Coordinates of C-alpha atoms and ligand atoms in Angstrom, one line a residue:
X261 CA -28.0 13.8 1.1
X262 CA -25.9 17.4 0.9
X263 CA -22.5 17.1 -0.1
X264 CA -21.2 17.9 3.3
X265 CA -22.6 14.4 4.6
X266 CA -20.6 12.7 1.8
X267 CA -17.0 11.6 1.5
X268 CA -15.1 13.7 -1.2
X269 CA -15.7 12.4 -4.4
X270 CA -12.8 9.4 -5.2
X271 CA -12.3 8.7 -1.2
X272 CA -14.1 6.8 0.8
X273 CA -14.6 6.0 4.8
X274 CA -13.0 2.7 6.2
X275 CA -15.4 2.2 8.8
X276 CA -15.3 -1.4 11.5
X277 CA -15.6 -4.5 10.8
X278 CA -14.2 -3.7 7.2
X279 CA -11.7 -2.0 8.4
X280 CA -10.2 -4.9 10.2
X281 CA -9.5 -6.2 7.1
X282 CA -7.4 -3.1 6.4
X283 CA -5.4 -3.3 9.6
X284 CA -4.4 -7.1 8.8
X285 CA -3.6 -6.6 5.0
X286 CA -1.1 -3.3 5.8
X287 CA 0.8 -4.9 9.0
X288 CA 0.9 -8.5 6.7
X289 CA 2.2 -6.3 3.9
X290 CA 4.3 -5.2 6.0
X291 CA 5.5 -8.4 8.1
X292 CA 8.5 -9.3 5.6
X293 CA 10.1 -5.6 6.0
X294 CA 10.8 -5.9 9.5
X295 CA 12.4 -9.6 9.5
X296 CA 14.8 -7.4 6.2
X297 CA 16.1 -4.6 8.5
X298 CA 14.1 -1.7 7.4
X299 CA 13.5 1.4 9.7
X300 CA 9.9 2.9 9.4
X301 CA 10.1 6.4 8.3
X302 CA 7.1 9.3 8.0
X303 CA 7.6 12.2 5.8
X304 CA 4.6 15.1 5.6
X305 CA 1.9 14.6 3.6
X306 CA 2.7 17.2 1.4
X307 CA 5.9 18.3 0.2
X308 CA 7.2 21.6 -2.2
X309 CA 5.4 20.6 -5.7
X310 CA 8.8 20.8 -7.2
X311 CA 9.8 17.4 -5.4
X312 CA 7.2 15.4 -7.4
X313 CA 7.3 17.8 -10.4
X314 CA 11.3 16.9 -10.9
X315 CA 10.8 13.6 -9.7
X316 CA 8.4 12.4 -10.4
X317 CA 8.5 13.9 -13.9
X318 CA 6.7 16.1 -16.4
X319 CA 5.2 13.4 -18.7
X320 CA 3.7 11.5 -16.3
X321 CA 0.2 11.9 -16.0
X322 CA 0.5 11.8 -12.4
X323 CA 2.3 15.3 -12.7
X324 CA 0.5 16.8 -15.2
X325 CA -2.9 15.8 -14.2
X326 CA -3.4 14.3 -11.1
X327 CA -1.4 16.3 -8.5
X328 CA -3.3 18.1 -6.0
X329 CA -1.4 21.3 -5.5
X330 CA -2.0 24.3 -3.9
X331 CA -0.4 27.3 -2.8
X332 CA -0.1 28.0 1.2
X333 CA -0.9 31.4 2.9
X334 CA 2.7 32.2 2.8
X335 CA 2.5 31.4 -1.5
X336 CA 4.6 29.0 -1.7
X337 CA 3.2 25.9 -3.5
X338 CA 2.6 22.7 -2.2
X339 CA 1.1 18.9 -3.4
X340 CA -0.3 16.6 -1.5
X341 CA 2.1 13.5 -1.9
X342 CA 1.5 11.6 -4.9
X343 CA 3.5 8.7 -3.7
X344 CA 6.2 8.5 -1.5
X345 CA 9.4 7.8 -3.2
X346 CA 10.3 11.6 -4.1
X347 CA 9.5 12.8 -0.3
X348 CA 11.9 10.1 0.9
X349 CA 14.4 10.4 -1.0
X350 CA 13.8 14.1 -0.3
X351 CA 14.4 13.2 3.7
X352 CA 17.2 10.7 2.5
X353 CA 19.0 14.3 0.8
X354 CA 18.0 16.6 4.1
X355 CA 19.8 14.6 6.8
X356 CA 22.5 13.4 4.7
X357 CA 21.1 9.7 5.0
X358 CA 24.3 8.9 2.2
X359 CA 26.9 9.3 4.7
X360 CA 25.8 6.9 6.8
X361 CA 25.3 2.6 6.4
X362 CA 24.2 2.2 3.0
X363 CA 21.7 0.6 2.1
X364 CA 19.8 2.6 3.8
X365 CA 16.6 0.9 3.9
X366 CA 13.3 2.5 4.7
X367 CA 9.3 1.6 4.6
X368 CA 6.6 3.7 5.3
X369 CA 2.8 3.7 5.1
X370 CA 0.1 6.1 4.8
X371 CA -2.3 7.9 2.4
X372 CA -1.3 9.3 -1.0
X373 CA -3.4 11.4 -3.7
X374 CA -3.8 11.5 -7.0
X375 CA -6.6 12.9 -9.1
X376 CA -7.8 10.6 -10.8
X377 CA -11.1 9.3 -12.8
X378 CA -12.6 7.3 -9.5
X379 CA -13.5 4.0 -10.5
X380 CA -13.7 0.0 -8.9
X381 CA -10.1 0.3 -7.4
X382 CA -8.9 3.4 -8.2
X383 CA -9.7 6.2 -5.6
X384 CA -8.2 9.9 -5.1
X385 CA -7.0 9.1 -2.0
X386 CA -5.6 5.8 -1.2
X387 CA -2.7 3.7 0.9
X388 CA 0.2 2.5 -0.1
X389 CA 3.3 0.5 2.0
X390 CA 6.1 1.8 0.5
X391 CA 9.7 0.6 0.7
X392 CA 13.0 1.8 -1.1
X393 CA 17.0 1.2 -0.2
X394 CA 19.1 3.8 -1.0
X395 CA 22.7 4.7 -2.0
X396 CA 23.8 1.2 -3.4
X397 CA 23.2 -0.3 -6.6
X398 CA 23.0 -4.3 -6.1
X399 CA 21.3 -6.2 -8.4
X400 CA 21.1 -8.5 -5.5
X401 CA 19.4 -5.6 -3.6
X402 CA 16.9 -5.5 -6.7
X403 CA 16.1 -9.0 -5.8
X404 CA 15.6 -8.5 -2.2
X405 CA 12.8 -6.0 -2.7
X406 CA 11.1 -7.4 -5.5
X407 CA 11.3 -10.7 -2.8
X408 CA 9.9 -8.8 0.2
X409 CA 6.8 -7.5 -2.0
X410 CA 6.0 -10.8 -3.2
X411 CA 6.3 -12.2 0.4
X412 CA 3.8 -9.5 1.7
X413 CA 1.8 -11.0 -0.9
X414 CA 2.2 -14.4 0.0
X415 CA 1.9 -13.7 3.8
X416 CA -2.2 -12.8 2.6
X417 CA -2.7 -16.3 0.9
X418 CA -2.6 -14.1 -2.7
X419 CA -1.6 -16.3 -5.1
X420 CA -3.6 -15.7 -8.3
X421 CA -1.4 -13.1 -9.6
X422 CA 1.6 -12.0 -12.1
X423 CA 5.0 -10.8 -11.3
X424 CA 5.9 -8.9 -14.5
X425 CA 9.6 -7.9 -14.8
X426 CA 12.0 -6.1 -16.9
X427 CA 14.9 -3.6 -17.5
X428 CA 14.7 0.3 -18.5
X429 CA 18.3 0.3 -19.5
X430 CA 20.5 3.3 -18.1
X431 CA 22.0 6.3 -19.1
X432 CA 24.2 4.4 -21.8
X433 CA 22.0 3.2 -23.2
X434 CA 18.5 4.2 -22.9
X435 CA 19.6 7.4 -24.9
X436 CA 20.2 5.3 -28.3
X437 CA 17.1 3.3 -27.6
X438 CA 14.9 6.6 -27.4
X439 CA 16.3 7.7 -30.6
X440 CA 15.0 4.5 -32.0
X441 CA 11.9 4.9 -30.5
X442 CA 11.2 8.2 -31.7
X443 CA 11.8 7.4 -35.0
X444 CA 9.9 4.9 -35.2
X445 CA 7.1 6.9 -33.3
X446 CA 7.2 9.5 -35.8
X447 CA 6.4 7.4 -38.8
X448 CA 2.7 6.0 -36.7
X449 CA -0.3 7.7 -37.1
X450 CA -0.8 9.1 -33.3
X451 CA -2.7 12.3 -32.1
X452 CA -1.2 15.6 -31.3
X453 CA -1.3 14.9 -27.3
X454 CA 0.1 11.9 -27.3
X455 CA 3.1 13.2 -30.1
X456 CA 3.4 15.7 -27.4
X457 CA 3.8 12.8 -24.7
X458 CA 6.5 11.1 -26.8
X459 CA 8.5 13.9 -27.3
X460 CA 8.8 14.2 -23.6
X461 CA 9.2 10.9 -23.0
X462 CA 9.0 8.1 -26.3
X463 CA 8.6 5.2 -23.8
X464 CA 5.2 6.4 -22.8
X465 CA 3.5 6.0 -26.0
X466 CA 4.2 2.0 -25.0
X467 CA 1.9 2.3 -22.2
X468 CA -0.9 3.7 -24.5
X469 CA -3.7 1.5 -23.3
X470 CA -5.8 2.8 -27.0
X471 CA -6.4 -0.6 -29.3
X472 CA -5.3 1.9 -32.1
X473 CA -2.3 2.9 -30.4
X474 CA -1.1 -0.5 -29.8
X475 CA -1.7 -1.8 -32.6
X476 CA 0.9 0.2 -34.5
X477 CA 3.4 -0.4 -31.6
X478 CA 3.5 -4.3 -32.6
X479 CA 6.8 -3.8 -34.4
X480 CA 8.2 -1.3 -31.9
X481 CA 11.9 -1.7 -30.6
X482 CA 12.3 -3.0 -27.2
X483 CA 14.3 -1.4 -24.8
X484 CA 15.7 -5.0 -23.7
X485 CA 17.2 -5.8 -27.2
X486 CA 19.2 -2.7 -26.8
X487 CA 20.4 -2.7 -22.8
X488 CA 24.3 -2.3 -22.6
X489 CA 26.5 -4.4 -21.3
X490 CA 26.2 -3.5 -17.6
X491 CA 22.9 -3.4 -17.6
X492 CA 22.2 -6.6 -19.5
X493 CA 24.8 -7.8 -16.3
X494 CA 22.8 -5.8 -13.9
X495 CA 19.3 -7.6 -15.1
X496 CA 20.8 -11.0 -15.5
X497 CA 22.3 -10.8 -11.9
X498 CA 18.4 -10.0 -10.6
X499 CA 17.2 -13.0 -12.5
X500 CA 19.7 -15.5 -11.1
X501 CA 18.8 -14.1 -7.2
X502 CA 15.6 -13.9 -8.3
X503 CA 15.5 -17.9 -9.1
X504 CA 17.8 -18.4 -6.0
X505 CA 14.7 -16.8 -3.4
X506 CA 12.5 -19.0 -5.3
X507 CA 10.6 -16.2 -6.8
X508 CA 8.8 -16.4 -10.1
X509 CA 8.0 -13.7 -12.6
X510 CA 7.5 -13.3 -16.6
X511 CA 9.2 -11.0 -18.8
X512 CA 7.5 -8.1 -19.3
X513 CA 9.5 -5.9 -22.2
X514 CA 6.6 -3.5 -22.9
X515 CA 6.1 -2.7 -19.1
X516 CA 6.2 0.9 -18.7
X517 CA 5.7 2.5 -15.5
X518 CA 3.4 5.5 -14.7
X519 CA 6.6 7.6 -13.4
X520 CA 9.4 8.9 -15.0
X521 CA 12.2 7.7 -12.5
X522 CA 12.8 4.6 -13.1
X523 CA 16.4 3.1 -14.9
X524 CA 17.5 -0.8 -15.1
X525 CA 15.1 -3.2 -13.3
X526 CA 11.2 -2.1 -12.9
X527 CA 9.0 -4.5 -12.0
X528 CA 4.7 -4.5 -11.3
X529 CA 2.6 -6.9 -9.5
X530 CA -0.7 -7.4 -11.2
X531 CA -3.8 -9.5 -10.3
X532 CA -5.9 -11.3 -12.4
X533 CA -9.4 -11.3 -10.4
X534 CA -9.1 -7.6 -10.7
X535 CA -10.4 -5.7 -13.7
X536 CA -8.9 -2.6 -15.2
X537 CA -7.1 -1.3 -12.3
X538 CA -5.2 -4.6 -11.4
X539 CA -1.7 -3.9 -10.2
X540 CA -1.8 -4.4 -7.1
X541 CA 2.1 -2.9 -6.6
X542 CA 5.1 -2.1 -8.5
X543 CA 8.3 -0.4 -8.2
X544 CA 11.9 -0.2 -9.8
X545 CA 15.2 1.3 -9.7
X546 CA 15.5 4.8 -10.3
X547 CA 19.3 6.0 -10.3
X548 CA 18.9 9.5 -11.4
X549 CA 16.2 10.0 -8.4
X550 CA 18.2 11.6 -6.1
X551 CA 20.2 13.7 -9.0
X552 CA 17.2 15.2 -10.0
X553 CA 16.4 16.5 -6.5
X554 CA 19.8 17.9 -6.2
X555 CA 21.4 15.2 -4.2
X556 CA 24.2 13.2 -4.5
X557 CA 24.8 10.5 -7.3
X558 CA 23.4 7.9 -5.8
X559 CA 21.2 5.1 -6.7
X560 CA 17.8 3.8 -5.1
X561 CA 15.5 1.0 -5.0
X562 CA 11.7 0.2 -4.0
X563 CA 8.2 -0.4 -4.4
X564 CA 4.7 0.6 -3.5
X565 CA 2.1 -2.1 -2.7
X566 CA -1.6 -0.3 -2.9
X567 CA -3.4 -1.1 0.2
X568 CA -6.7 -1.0 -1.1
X569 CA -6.3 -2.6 -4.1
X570 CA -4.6 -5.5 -2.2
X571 CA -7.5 -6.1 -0.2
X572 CA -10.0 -6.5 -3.7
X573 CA -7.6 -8.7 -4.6
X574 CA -7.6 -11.0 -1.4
X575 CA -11.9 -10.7 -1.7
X576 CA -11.4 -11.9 -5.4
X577 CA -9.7 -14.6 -4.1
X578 CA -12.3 -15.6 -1.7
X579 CA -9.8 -14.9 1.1
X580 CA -10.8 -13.8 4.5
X581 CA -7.4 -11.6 5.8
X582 CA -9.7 -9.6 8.6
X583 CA -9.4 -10.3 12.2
X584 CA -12.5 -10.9 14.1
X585 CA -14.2 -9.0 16.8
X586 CA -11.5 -8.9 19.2
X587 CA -13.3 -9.0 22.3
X588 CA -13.1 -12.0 24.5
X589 CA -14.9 -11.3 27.1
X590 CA -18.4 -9.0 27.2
X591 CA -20.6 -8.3 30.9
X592 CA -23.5 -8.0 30.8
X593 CA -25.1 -6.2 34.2
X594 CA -28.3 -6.0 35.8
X595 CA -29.0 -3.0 38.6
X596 CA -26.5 -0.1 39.7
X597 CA -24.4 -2.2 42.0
X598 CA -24.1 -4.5 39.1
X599 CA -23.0 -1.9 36.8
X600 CA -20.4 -0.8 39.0
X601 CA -19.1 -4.0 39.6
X602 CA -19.0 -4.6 35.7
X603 CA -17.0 -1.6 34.6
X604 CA -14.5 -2.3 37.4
X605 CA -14.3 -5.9 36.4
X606 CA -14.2 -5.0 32.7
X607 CA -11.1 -2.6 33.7
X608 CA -9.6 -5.8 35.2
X609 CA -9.8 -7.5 32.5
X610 CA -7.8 -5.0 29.9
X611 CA -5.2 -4.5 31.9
X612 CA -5.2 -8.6 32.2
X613 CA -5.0 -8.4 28.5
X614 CA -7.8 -9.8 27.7
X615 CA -10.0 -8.2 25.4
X616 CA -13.2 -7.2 27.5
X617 CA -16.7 -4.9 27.0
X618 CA -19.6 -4.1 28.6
X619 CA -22.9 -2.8 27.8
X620 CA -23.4 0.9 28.2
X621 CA -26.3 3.1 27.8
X622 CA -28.7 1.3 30.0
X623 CA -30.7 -1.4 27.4
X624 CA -32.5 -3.8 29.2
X625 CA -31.3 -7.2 29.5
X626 CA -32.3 -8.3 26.1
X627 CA -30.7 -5.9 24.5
X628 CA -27.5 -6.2 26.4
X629 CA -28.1 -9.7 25.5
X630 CA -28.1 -8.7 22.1
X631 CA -24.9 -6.7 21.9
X632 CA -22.9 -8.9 24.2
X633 CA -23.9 -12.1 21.2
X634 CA -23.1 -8.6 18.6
X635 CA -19.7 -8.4 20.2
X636 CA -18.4 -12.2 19.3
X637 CA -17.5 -12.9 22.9
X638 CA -16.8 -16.1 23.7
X639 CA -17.8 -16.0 27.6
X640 CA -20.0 -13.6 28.3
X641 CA -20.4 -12.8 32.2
X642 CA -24.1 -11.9 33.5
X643 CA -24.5 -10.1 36.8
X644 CA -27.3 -8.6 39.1
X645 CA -27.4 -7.1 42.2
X646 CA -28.9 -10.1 43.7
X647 CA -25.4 -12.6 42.6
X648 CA -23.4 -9.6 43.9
X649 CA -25.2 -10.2 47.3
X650 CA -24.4 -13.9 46.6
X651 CA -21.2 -13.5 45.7
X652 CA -21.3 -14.9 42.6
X653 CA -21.5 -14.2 38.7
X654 CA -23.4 -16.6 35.7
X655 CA -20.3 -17.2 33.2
X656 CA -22.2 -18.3 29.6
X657 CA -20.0 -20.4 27.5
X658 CA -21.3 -18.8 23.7
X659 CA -20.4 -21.7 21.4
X660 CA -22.0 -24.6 24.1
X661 CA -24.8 -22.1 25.6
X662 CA -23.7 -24.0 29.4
X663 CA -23.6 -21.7 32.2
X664 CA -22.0 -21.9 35.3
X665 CA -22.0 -19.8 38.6
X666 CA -18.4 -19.1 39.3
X667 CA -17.5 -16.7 43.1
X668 CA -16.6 -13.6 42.3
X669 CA -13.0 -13.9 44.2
X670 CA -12.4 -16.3 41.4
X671 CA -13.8 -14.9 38.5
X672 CA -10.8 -12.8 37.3
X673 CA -8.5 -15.5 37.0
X674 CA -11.3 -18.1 36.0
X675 CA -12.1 -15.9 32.6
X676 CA -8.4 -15.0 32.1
X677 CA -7.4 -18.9 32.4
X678 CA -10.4 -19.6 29.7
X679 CA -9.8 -17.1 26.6
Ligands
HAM800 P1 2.6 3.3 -8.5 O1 2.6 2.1 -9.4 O2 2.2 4.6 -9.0 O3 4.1 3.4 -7.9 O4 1.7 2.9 -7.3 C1 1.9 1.7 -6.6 C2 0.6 1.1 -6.3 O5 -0.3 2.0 -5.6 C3 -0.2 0.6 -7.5 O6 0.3 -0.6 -7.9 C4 -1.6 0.6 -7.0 O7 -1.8 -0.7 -6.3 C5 -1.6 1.7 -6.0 N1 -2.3 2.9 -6.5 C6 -1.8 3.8 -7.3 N2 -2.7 4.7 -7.6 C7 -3.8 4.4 -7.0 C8 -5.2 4.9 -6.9 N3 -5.5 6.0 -7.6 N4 -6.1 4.2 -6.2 C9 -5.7 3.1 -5.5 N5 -4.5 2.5 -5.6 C10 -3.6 3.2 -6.3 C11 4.5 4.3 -7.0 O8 3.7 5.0 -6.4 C12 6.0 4.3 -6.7 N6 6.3 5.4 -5.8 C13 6.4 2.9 -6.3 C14 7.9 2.9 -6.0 C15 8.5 3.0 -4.8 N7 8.8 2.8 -6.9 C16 10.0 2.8 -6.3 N8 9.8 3.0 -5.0

């Protein structure tokens, strides 16, 4: 097979029925958002490179590696959105979002990219749900979102995973703590790459997955020994709301997130059916977000669940989320007067609301058989020329195989009353 009959390297077709399964994971994921008063927005799918690059930051890999960017024909450069926290808070700057209700609370869904090393769960392009709630910092608000993503999950039947939870201190007190860190850092025995990382940003080196890394990171400060007093409030405050909405989590100190943005509570979702690529979402506050893009000093909030990875996790977990067939109703017609009567009925029946197909492409009666049984119908209506002359149609009851002849004045209503 030539490459221009294959999917780009990292992506991958959703095709039907799979793709059902798609469908009801994203609007599930979605479900607790709109009973939370959040307004769908939709930014483009690619934004000026600087909008990840400062905010996103340098020393994330997903900046300095993974960004698909390119320049346009009129030179200026562009990336295809990494995530979609920067473009949002981008939109949140452009229409002066901040002078209106705070929090302003947003969600939005769609594809993101990132070039990555494509493996089980990790794709170059890929779906996220992504929420945030801007301009107010709430440690109540924290808890809200941190509440709405586990609900998502919940809404799928997920159960079998980890919410892991911490604080990134702020800008009282993260400063001390990465003077700390870098000392300590500097007396480990760690590559020139990675010494390059730390000096960008120490709390990376953390997030070294390397046996030998960790391993010399065992007696490493913690940021949450060293929060000040606001933020140790701040994190404290979560955890009590937290408890209060009944959610659980455990404490995760060493929890470093793969963007730069993030101050005070961060938090990831990760699944245990799911191998190395097992959060399954994760987010944080990130108060110097909207700073960094030239906005105004205000705070923000949110996470991103990964579509895709969601949906391995619900398989792991033997869990069907997909919505069947969807058709209710499927003719099957015999003869030209037949088929005319079938596509008008079948019309009929849509605009009824109940889910209806027909056969098309003239196959014979056992293969219309065939794709009306295909289609998961539970009635399925067979007609010839010679009921039509009758007046009549044979109605076939799928689960009991009984058929009865039912007049065509009646058969309308008589399908609409059975599904
Ligand atoms: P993130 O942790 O980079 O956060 O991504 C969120 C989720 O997207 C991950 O937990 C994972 O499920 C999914 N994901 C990320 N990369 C891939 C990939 N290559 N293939 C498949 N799934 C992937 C963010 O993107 C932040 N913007 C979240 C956020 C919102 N923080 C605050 N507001």
């Amino acid at each position: 097979m030539s490459d221009i009959q294959r999917a780009p390297k990292g992506t991958f077709d959703r095709l039907p029925p799979e793709s059902a399964a798609y469908l009801a994971a994203r609007d599930t994921l979605v479900a607790p958002l709109l009973t939370a008063g959040y307004g769908y927005v939709e930014t483009p799918v690619f934004e000026e490179t600087a909008v990840f690059s400062r905010g996103v930051g340098e020393s994330t890999d997903v900046v300095s590696k993974e960004m698909y960017t390119f320049a346009d024909r009129g030179g200026r450069s562009l990336t295809l959105r990494p995530e979609f926290t920067a473009g949002v808070m981008r939109a949140f700057i452009e229409h002066r979002l901040y002078a209106g209700a705070l929090p302003a609370k947003l969600w939005t869904v769609g594809s993101a990219f990132r070039y990555e090393r494509p493996q089980a769960g990790r794709y170059r392009h890929f779906t996220q749900v992504s929420v945030e709630a801007l301009g107010v910092d709430d440690p109540a608000l924290d808890a809200e979102l941190v509440a709405l993503a586990d609900a998502g999950f919940r809404g799928l039947g997920l159960a079998d995973y980890d919410l892991q939870l911490t604080s990134l201190g702020d800008a009282t007190c993260r400063p001390q703590y990465r003077e700390l860190l870098t000392s300590f850092l500097a007396g480990l025995d760690l590559d020139e790459e990675t010494r390059r990382r730390a000096g960008i940003n120490p709390l990376r080196v953390l997030d070294d997955k390397r046996p030998e890394v960790q391993a010399q990171l065992v007696d490493a400060p913690l940021l949450v020994d060293h929060l000040s007093d606001s933020t140790k409030a701040h994190y404290d405050a979560v955890r009590q709301h937290l408890s209060d909405l009944g959610v659980t989590w455990v404490e995760a100190p060493r929890l470093v997130r793969g963007l730069d943005y993030y101050t005070k509570t961060t938090f990831e979702f990760v699944h245990r059916g799911l191998g190395a690529q097992a959060s399954i979402g994760g987010g944080g506050r990130y108060d110097g977000l909207s700073a960094a893009l030239g906005g105004p000093d205000v705070s923000g909030i949110g996470y991103a669940v990964g579509v895709d990875r969601t949906i391995l996790a619900a398989q792991a977990e033997g869990l069907d989320i997909a919505v069947t067939s969807g058709i209710d109703v499927f003719v099957v017609h015999l003869g030209e007067e037949a088929k005319r009567f079938a596509v008008g009925l079948v019309g009929q029946l849509r605009a009824a609301g109940v889910a209806a197909d027909t056969v098309y492409g003239g196959r014979g009666l056992k293969g219309a058989m065939k794709a009306a049984d295909r289609s998961g119908a539970a009635r399925v209506v067979v007609v010839g020329d010679r009921d039509l002359a009758e007046g009549v149609a044979q109605v076939k009851t799928m689960a009991t195989g009984e058929q009865v002849a039912v007049p065509l004045t009646e058969l309308a209503d008589s399908l609409r009353a059975s599904v």
